[in-house]
Short mmCIF file of C-alpha atoms and ligand atoms in Angstrom, two decimals:
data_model
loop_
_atom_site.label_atom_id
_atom_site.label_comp_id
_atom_site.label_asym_id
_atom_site.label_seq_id
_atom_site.Cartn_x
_atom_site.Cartn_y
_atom_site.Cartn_z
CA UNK Q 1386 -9.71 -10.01 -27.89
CA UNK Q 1387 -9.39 -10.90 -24.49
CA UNK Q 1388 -9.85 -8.26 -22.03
CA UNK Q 1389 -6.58 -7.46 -19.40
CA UNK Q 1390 -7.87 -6.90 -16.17
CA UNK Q 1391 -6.28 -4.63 -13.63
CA UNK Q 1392 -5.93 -7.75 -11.45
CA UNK Q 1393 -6.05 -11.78 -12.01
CA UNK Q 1394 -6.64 -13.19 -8.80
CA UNK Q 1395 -7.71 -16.32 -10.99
CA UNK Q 1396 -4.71 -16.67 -12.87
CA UNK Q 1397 -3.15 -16.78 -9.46
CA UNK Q 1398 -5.28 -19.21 -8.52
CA UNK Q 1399 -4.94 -21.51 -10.69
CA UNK Q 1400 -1.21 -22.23 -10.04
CA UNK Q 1401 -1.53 -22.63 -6.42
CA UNK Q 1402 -4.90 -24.63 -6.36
CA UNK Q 1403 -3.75 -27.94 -4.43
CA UNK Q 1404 -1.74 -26.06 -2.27
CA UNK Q 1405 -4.21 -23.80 -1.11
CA UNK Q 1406 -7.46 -26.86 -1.13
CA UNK Q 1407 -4.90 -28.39 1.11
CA UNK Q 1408 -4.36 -25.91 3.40
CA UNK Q 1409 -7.93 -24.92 3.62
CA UNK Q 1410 -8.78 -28.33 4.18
CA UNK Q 1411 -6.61 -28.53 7.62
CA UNK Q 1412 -8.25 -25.96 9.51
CA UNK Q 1413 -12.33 -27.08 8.28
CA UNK Q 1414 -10.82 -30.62 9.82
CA UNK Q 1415 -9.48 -28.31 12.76
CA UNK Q 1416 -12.60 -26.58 13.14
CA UNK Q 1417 -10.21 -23.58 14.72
CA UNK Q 1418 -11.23 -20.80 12.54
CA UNK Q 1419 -10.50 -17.63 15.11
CA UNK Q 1420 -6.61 -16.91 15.88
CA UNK Q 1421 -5.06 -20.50 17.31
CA UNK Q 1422 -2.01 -21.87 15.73
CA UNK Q 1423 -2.45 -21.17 11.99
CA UNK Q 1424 -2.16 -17.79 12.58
CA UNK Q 1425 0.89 -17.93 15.02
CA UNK Q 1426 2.70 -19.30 12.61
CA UNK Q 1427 1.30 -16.71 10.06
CA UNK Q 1428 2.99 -14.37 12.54
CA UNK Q 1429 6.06 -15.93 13.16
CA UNK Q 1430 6.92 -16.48 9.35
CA UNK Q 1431 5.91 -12.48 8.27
CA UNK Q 1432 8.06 -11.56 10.78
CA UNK Q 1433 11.32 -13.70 9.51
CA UNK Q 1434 10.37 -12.25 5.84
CA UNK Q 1435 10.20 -8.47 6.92
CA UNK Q 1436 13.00 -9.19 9.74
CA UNK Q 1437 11.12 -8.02 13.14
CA UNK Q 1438 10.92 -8.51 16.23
CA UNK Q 1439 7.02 -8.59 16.77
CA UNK Q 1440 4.71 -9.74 14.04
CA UNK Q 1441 0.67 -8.90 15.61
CA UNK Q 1442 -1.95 -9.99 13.32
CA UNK Q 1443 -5.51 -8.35 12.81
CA UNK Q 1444 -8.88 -7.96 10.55
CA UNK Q 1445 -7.88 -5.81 8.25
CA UNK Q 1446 -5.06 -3.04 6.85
CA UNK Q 1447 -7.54 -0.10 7.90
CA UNK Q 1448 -7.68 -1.99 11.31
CA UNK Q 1449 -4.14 -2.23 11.87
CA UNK Q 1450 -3.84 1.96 11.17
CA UNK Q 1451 -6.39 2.18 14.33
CA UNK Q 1452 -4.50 -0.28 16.45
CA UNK Q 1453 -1.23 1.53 15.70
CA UNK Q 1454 -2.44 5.23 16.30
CA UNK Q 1455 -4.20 3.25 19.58
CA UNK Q 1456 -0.63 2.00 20.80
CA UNK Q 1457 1.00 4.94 20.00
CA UNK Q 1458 -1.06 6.69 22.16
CA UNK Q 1459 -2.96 9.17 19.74
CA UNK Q 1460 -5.89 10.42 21.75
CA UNK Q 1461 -9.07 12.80 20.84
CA UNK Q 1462 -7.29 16.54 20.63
CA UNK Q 1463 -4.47 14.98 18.81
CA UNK Q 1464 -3.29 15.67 15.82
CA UNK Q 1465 -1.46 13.39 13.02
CA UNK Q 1466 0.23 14.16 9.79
CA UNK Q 1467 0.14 12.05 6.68
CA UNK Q 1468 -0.18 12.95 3.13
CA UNK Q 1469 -3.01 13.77 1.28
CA UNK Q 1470 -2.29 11.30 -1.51
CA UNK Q 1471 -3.31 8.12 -0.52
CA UNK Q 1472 -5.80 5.75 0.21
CA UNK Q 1473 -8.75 7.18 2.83
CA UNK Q 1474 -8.05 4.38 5.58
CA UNK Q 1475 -4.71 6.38 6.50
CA UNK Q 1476 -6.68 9.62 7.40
CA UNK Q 1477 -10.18 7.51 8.34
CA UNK Q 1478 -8.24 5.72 11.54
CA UNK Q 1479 -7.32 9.25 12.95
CA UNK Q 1480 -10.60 10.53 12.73
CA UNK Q 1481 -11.71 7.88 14.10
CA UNK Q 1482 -9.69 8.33 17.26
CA UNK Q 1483 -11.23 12.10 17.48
CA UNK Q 1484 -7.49 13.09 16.54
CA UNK Q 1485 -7.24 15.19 13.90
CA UNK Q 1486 -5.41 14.38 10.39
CA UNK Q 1487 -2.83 16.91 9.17
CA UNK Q 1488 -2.11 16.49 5.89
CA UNK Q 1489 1.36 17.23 3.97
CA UNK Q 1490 1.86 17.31 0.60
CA UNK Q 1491 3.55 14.59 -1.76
CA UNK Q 1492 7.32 14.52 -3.36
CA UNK Q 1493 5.96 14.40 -7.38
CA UNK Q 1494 8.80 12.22 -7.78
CA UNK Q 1495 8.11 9.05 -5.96
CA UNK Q 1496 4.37 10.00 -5.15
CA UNK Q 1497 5.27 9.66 -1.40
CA UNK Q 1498 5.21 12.12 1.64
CA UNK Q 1499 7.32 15.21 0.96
CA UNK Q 1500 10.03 15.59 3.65
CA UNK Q 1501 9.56 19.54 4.08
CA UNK Q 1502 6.03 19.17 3.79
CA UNK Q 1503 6.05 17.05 6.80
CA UNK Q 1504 8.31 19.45 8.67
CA UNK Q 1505 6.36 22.44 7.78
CA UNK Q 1506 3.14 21.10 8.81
CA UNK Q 1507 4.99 19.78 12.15
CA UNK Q 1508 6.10 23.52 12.75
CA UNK Q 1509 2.74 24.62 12.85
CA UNK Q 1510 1.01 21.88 15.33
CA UNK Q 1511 1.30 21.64 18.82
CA UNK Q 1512 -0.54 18.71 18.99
CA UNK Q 1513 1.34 16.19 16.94
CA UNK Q 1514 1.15 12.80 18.55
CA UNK Q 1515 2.14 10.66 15.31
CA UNK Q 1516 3.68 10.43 12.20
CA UNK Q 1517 2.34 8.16 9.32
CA UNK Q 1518 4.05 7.99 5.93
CA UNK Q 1519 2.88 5.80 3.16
CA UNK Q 1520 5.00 3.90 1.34
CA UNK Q 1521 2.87 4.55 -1.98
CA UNK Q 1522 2.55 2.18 -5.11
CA UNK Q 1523 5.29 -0.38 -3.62
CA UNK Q 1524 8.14 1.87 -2.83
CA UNK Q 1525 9.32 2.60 0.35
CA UNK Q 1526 8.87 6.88 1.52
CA UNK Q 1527 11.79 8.62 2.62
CA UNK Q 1528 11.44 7.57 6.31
CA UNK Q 1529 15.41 8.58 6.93
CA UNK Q 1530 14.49 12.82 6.37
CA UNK Q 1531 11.16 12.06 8.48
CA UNK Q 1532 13.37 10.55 11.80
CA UNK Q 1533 15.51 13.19 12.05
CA UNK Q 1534 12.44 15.76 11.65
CA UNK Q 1535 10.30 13.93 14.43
CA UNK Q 1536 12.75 12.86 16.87
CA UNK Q 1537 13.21 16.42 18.29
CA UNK Q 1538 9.76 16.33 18.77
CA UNK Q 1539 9.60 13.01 20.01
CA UNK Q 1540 7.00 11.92 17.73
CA UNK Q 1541 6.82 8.31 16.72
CA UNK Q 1542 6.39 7.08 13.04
CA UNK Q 1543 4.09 5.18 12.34
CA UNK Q 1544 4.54 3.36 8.37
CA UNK Q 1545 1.24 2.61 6.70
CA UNK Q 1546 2.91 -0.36 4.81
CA UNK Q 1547 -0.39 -1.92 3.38
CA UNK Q 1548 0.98 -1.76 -0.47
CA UNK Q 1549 4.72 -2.63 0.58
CA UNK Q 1550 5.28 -5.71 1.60
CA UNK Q 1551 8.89 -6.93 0.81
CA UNK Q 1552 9.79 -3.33 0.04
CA UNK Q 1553 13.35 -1.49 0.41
CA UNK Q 1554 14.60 1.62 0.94
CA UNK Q 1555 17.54 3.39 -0.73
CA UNK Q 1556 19.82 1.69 2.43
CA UNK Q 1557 18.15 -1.42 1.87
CA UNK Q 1558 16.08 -1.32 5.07
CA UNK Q 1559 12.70 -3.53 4.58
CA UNK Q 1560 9.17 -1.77 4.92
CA UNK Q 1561 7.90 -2.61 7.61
CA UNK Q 1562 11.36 -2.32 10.10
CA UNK Q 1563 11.38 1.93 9.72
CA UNK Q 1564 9.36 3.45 11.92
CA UNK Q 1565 8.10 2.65 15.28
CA UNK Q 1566 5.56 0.33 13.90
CA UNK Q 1567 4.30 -0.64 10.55
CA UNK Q 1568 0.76 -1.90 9.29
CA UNK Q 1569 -0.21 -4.08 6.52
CA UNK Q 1570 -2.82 -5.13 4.82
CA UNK Q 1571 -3.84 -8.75 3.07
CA UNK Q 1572 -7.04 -7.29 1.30
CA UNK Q 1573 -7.08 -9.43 -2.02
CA UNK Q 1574 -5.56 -7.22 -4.44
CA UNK Q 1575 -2.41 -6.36 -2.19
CA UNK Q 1576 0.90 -8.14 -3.33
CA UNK Q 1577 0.37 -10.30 -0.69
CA UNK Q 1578 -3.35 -11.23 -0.68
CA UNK Q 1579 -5.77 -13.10 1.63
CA UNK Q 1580 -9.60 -14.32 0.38
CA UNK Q 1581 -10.90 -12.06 2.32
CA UNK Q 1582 -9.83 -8.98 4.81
CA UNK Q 1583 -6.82 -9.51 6.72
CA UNK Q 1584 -4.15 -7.25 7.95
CA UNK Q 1585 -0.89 -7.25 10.45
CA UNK Q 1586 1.16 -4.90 12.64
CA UNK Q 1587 5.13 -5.29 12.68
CA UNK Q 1588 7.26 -3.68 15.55
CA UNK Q 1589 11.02 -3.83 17.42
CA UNK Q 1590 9.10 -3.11 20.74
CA UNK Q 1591 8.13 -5.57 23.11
CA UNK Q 1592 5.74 -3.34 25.24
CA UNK Q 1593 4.17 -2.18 21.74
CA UNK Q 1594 3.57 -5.85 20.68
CA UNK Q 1595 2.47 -6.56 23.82
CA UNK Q 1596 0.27 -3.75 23.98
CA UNK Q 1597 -1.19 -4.71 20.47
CA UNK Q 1598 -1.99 -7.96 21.08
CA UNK Q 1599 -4.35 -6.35 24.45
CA UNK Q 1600 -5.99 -3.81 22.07
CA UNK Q 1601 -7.17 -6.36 19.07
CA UNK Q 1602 -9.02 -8.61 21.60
CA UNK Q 1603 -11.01 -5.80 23.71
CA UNK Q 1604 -8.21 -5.45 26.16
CA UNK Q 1605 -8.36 -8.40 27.99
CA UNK Q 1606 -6.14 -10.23 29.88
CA UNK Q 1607 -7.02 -12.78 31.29
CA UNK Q 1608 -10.21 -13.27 29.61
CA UNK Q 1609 -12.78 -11.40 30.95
CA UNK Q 1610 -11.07 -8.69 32.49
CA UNK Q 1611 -10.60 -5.58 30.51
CA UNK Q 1612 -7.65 -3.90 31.27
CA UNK Q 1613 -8.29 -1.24 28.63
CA UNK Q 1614 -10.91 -0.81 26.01
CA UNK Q 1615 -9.71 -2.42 23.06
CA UNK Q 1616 -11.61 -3.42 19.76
CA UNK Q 1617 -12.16 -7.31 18.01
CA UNK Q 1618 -9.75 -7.44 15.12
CA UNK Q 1619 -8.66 -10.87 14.95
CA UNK Q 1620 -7.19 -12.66 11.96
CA UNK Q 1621 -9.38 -15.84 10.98
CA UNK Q 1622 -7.64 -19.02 10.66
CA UNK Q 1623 -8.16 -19.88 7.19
CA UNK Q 1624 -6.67 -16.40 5.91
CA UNK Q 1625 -3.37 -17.37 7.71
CA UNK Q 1626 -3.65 -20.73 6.21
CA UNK Q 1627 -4.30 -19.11 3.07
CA UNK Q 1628 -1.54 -16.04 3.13
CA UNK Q 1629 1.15 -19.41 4.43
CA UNK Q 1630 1.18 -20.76 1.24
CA UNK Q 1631 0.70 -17.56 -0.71
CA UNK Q 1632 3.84 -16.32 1.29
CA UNK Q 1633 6.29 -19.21 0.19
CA UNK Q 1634 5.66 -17.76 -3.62
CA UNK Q 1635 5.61 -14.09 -2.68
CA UNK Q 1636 9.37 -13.34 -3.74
CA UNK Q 1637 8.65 -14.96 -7.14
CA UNK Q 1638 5.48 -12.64 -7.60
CA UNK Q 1639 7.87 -9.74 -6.47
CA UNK Q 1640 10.42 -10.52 -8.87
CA UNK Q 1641 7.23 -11.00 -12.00
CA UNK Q 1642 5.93 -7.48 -10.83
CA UNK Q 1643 9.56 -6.06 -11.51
CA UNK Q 1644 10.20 -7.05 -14.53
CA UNK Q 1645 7.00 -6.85 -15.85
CA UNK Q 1646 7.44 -2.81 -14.79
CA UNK Q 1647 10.77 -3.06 -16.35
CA UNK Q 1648 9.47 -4.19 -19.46
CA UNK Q 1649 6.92 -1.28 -19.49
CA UNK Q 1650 9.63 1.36 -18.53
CA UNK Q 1651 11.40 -0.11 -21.69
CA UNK Q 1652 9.06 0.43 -24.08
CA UNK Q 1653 7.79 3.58 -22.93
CA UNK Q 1654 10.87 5.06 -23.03
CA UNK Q 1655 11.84 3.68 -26.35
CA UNK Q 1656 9.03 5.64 -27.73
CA UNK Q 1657 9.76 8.67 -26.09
CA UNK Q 1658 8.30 8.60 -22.77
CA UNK Q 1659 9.84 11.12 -20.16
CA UNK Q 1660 11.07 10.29 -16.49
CA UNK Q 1661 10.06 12.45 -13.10
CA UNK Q 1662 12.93 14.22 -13.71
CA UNK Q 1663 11.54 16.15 -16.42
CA UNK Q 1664 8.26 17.46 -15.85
CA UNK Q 1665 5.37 17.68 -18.14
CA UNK Q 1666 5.24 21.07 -18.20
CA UNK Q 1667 8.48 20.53 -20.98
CA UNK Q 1668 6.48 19.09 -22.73
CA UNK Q 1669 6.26 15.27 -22.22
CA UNK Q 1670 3.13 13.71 -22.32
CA UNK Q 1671 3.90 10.49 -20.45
CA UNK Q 1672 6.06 10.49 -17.50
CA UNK Q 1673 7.36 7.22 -15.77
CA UNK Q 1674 9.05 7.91 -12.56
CA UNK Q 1675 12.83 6.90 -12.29
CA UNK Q 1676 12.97 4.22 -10.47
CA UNK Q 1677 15.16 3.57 -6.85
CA UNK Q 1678 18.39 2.18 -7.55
CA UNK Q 1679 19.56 -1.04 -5.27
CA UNK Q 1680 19.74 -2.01 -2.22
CA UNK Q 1681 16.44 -0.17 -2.85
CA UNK Q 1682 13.58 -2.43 -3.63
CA UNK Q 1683 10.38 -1.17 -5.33
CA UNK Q 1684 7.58 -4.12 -5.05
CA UNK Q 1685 5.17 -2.26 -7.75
CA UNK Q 1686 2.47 -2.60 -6.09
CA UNK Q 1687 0.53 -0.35 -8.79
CA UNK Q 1688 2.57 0.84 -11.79
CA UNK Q 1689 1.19 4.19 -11.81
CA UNK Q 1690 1.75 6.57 -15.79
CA UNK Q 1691 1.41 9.88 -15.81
CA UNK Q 1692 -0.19 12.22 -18.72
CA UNK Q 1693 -1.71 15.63 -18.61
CA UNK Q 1694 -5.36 15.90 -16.66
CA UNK Q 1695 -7.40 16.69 -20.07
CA UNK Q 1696 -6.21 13.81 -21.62
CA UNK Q 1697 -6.00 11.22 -18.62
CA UNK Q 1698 -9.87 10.22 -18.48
CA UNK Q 1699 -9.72 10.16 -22.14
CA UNK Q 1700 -6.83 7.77 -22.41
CA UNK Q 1701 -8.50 5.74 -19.66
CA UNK Q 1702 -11.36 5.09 -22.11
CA UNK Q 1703 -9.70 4.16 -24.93
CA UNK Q 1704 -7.91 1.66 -23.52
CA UNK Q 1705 -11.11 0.31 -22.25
CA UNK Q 1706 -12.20 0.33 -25.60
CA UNK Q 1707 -8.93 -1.36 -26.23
CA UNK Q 1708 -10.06 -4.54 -23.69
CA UNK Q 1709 -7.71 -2.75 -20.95
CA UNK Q 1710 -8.47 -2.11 -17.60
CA UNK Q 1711 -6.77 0.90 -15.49
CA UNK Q 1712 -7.80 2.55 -12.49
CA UNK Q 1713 -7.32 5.67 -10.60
CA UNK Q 1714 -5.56 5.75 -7.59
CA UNK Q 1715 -6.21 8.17 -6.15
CA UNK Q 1716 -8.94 10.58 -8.05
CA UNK Q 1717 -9.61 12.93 -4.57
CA UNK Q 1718 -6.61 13.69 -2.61
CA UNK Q 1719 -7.82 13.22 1.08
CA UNK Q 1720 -7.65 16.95 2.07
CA UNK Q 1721 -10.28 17.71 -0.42
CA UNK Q 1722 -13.10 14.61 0.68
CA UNK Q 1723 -16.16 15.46 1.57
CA UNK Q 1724 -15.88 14.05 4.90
CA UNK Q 1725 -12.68 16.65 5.92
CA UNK Q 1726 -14.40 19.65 5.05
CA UNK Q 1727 -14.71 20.71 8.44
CA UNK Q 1728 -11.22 20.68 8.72
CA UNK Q 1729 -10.40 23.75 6.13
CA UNK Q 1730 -8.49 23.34 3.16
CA UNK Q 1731 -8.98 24.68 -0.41
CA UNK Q 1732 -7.88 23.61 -3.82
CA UNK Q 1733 -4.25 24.72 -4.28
CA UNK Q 1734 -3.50 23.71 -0.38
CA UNK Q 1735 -1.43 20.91 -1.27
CA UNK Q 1736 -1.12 21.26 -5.18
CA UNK Q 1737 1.25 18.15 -5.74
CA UNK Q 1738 -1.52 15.71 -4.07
CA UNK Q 1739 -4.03 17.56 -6.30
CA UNK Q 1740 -2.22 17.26 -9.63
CA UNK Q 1741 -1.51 13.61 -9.08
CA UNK Q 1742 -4.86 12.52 -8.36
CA UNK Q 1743 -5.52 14.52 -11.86
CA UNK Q 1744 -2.42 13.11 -13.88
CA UNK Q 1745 -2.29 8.99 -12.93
CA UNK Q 1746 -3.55 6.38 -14.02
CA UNK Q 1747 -2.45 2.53 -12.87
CA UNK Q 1748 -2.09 0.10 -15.61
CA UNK Q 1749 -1.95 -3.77 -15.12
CA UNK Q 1750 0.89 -4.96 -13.09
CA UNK Q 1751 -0.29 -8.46 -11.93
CA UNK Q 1752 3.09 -11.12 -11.93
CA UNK Q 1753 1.22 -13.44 -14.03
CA UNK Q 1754 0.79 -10.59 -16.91
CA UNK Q 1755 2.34 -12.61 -20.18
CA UNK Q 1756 4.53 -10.35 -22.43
CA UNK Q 1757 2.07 -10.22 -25.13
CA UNK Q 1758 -0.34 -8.62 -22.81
CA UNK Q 1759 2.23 -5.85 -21.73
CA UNK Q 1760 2.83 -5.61 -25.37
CA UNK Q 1761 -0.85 -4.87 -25.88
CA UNK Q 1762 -1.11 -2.46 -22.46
CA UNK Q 1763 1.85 -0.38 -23.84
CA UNK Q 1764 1.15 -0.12 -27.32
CA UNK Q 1765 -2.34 0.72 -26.83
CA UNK Q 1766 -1.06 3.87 -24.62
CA UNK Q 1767 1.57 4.56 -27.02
CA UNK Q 1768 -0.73 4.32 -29.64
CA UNK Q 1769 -2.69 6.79 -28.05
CA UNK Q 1770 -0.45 9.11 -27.83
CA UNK Q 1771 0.42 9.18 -31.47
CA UNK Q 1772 -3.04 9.64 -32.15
CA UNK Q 1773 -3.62 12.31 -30.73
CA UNK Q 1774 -0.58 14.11 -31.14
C1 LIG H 2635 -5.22 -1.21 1.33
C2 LIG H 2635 -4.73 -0.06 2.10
C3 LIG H 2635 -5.12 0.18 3.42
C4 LIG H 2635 -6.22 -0.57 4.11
O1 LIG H 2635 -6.16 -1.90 4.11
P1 LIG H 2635 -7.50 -2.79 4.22
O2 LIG H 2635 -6.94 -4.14 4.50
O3 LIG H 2635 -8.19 -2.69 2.91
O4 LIG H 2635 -8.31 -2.27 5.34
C5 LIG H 2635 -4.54 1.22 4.09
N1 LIG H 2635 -3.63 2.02 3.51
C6 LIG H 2635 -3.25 1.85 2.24
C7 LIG H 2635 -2.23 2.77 1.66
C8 LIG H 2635 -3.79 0.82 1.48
O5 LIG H 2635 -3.42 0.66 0.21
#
């Protein structure tokens, strides 16, 4: 049997070949390959699709995060809070700055930032110089509860929106247009994927955009002279070219992704599946979240199960024995890396983080998944479960 990867970049591919070998073509004729006028008009378009002001483009998701904290003004002595279940770049970019992460704790229920965790954790800093919620999986964090927590502080937020493009919340404002500015990524396996690293900053603000367009070529302006110190993180011409046409199919990949997860919600539940609601300690053994109800717009990037920690890496191997490929997102909540040590915590800190990373698994989501291979993902979990009931 054919094995289902996690991803298909192939399959993608394949139905935008010409397309793309034409687009490609124009800028090795151009010989442009650094910024120029592919990537303004990169810019210009992902900034009519989220609906912003300012669209800034840069090398990569993880690069945008430092340009943003940069903007914002997040110094060495700082301190910013994001959750401790998501990917490292999120935490890595503060660090980077000398600032110090501060990490809240996760809503089980939509795997994003917990609203009172975030408030908690803002109580006991002085230093807080940023906000950065993750809008995990695809669906948009509760960035209405965070406002009206920071803005008696005066603390910007700052969306890490690298698996969210085209994302709603429950008011049916896009990712990307909620905080003070947003960063995405175009690493290959995001929903809206370059050939290579890419990434891009969206913002209201004209001094921000201005300022973020100074910082990703070393701070100059004019050429030459340095205003401030800055960083190269430029876009390359043949990604924009690239991400152009993959944008003009992006709401039809969106709309795949979707049903595909309602497909999977379907069967799961027809076989007895739980939702958030109930938790597994009532005994379910796999949990689906409930899903946001429209205007709200979940983009899927990962469809993330969830089954009890003893049997997780277990079920992960059978369906690899099963041709199926899953993956863990994320198996170390950030609080508990190697790297943040120094910084204090200890298992039970933030137990939500720390029973996700145990509990999830991501199945195969890809929009060109055919219905016989979602057929084969969920029966072999279902199958599973009967097994070893
Ligand atoms: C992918 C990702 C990033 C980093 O993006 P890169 O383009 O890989 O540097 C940051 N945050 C989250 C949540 C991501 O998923």
């Amino acid at each position: 049997m054919d094995e289902i990867p996690l991803v298909d970049l192939r399959a993608q591919y394949a139905a935008i070949r010409a397309e793309i070998q034409q687009a490609v073509a124009r800028v090795l004729e151009s010989q442009g390959f650094v910024m120029g006028p592919e990537v303004e008009r990169l810019e210009k378009e992902i900034a009519g699709y989220v609906g912003t002001r300012h669209a800034v483009s840069c090398a990569s998701g993880s690069d945008a995060i430092l340009l943003s904290l940069m903007a914002a003004g997040v110094r060495a002595g700082h301190a910013v809070i994001c959750p401790a279940y998501t990917f490292f770049a999120t935490a890595g970019a503060v660090a980077r700055l000398g600032a110090r992460p501060v990490f809240a704790d996760i809503d089980p229920a939509t795997y994003n930032v917990a609203a009172g965790s975030v408030a908690a954790a803002l109580g006991r800093e002085p230093r807080v110089s940023a906000i950065m919620p993750v809008h995990l999986f695809g669906r948009t964090a509760d960035v209405r509860s965070l406002e009206s927590i920071a803005s008696e502080r005066g603390v910007p937020i700052l969306e890490d929106a690298a698996q969210a493009i085209g994302a709603r919340d429950e008011e049916g404002r896009a990712a990307g247009t909620l905080g003070r500015i947003a960063c995405f990524s175009f690493f290959p396996s995001k929903n809206l994927g370059a050939y290579g690293d890419g990434g891009l900053l969206t913002t209201e603000d004209d001094e921000l955009a201005d300022r973020l367009r100074l910082l990703r070529s070393h701070g100059a302006r004019p050429k030459y002279h340095h205003r401030v110190v800055g960083m190269n993180s430029r876009l390359d011409a043949l990604q924009a070219a690239v991400l152009r046409v993959k944008l003009r199919h992006l709401d039809r990949w969106q709309e795949a992704r979707r049903r595909n997860a309602d497909h999977y919600d379907e069967m799961f539940f027809e076989a007895g599946a739980a939702d958030s609601r109930s938790s597994l300690a009532d005994g379910a053994t796999l949990l689906v979240p409930a899903r946001p109800r429209p205007p709200a717009r979940h983009v899927f990037h990962q469809y993330v199960i969830r089954v009890p920690a003893k049997l997780r890496d277990p079920l992960r191997q059978y369906l690899r024995d099963s041709g199926i490929r899953t993956e863990v997102y994320y198996p170390v909540p950030l609080h508990m890396q190697e790297c943040f040590a120094p910084l204090g915590y200890r298992p039970g800190d933030l137990s939500e983080s720390e029973q996700a990373s145990a509990e999830t698994l991501a199945l195969p989501i890809y929009p060109e998944l055919t219905k016989e291979q979602r057929e084969r993902v969920a029966g072999a979990v279902i199958s599973y479960f009967r097994r070893s009931r």
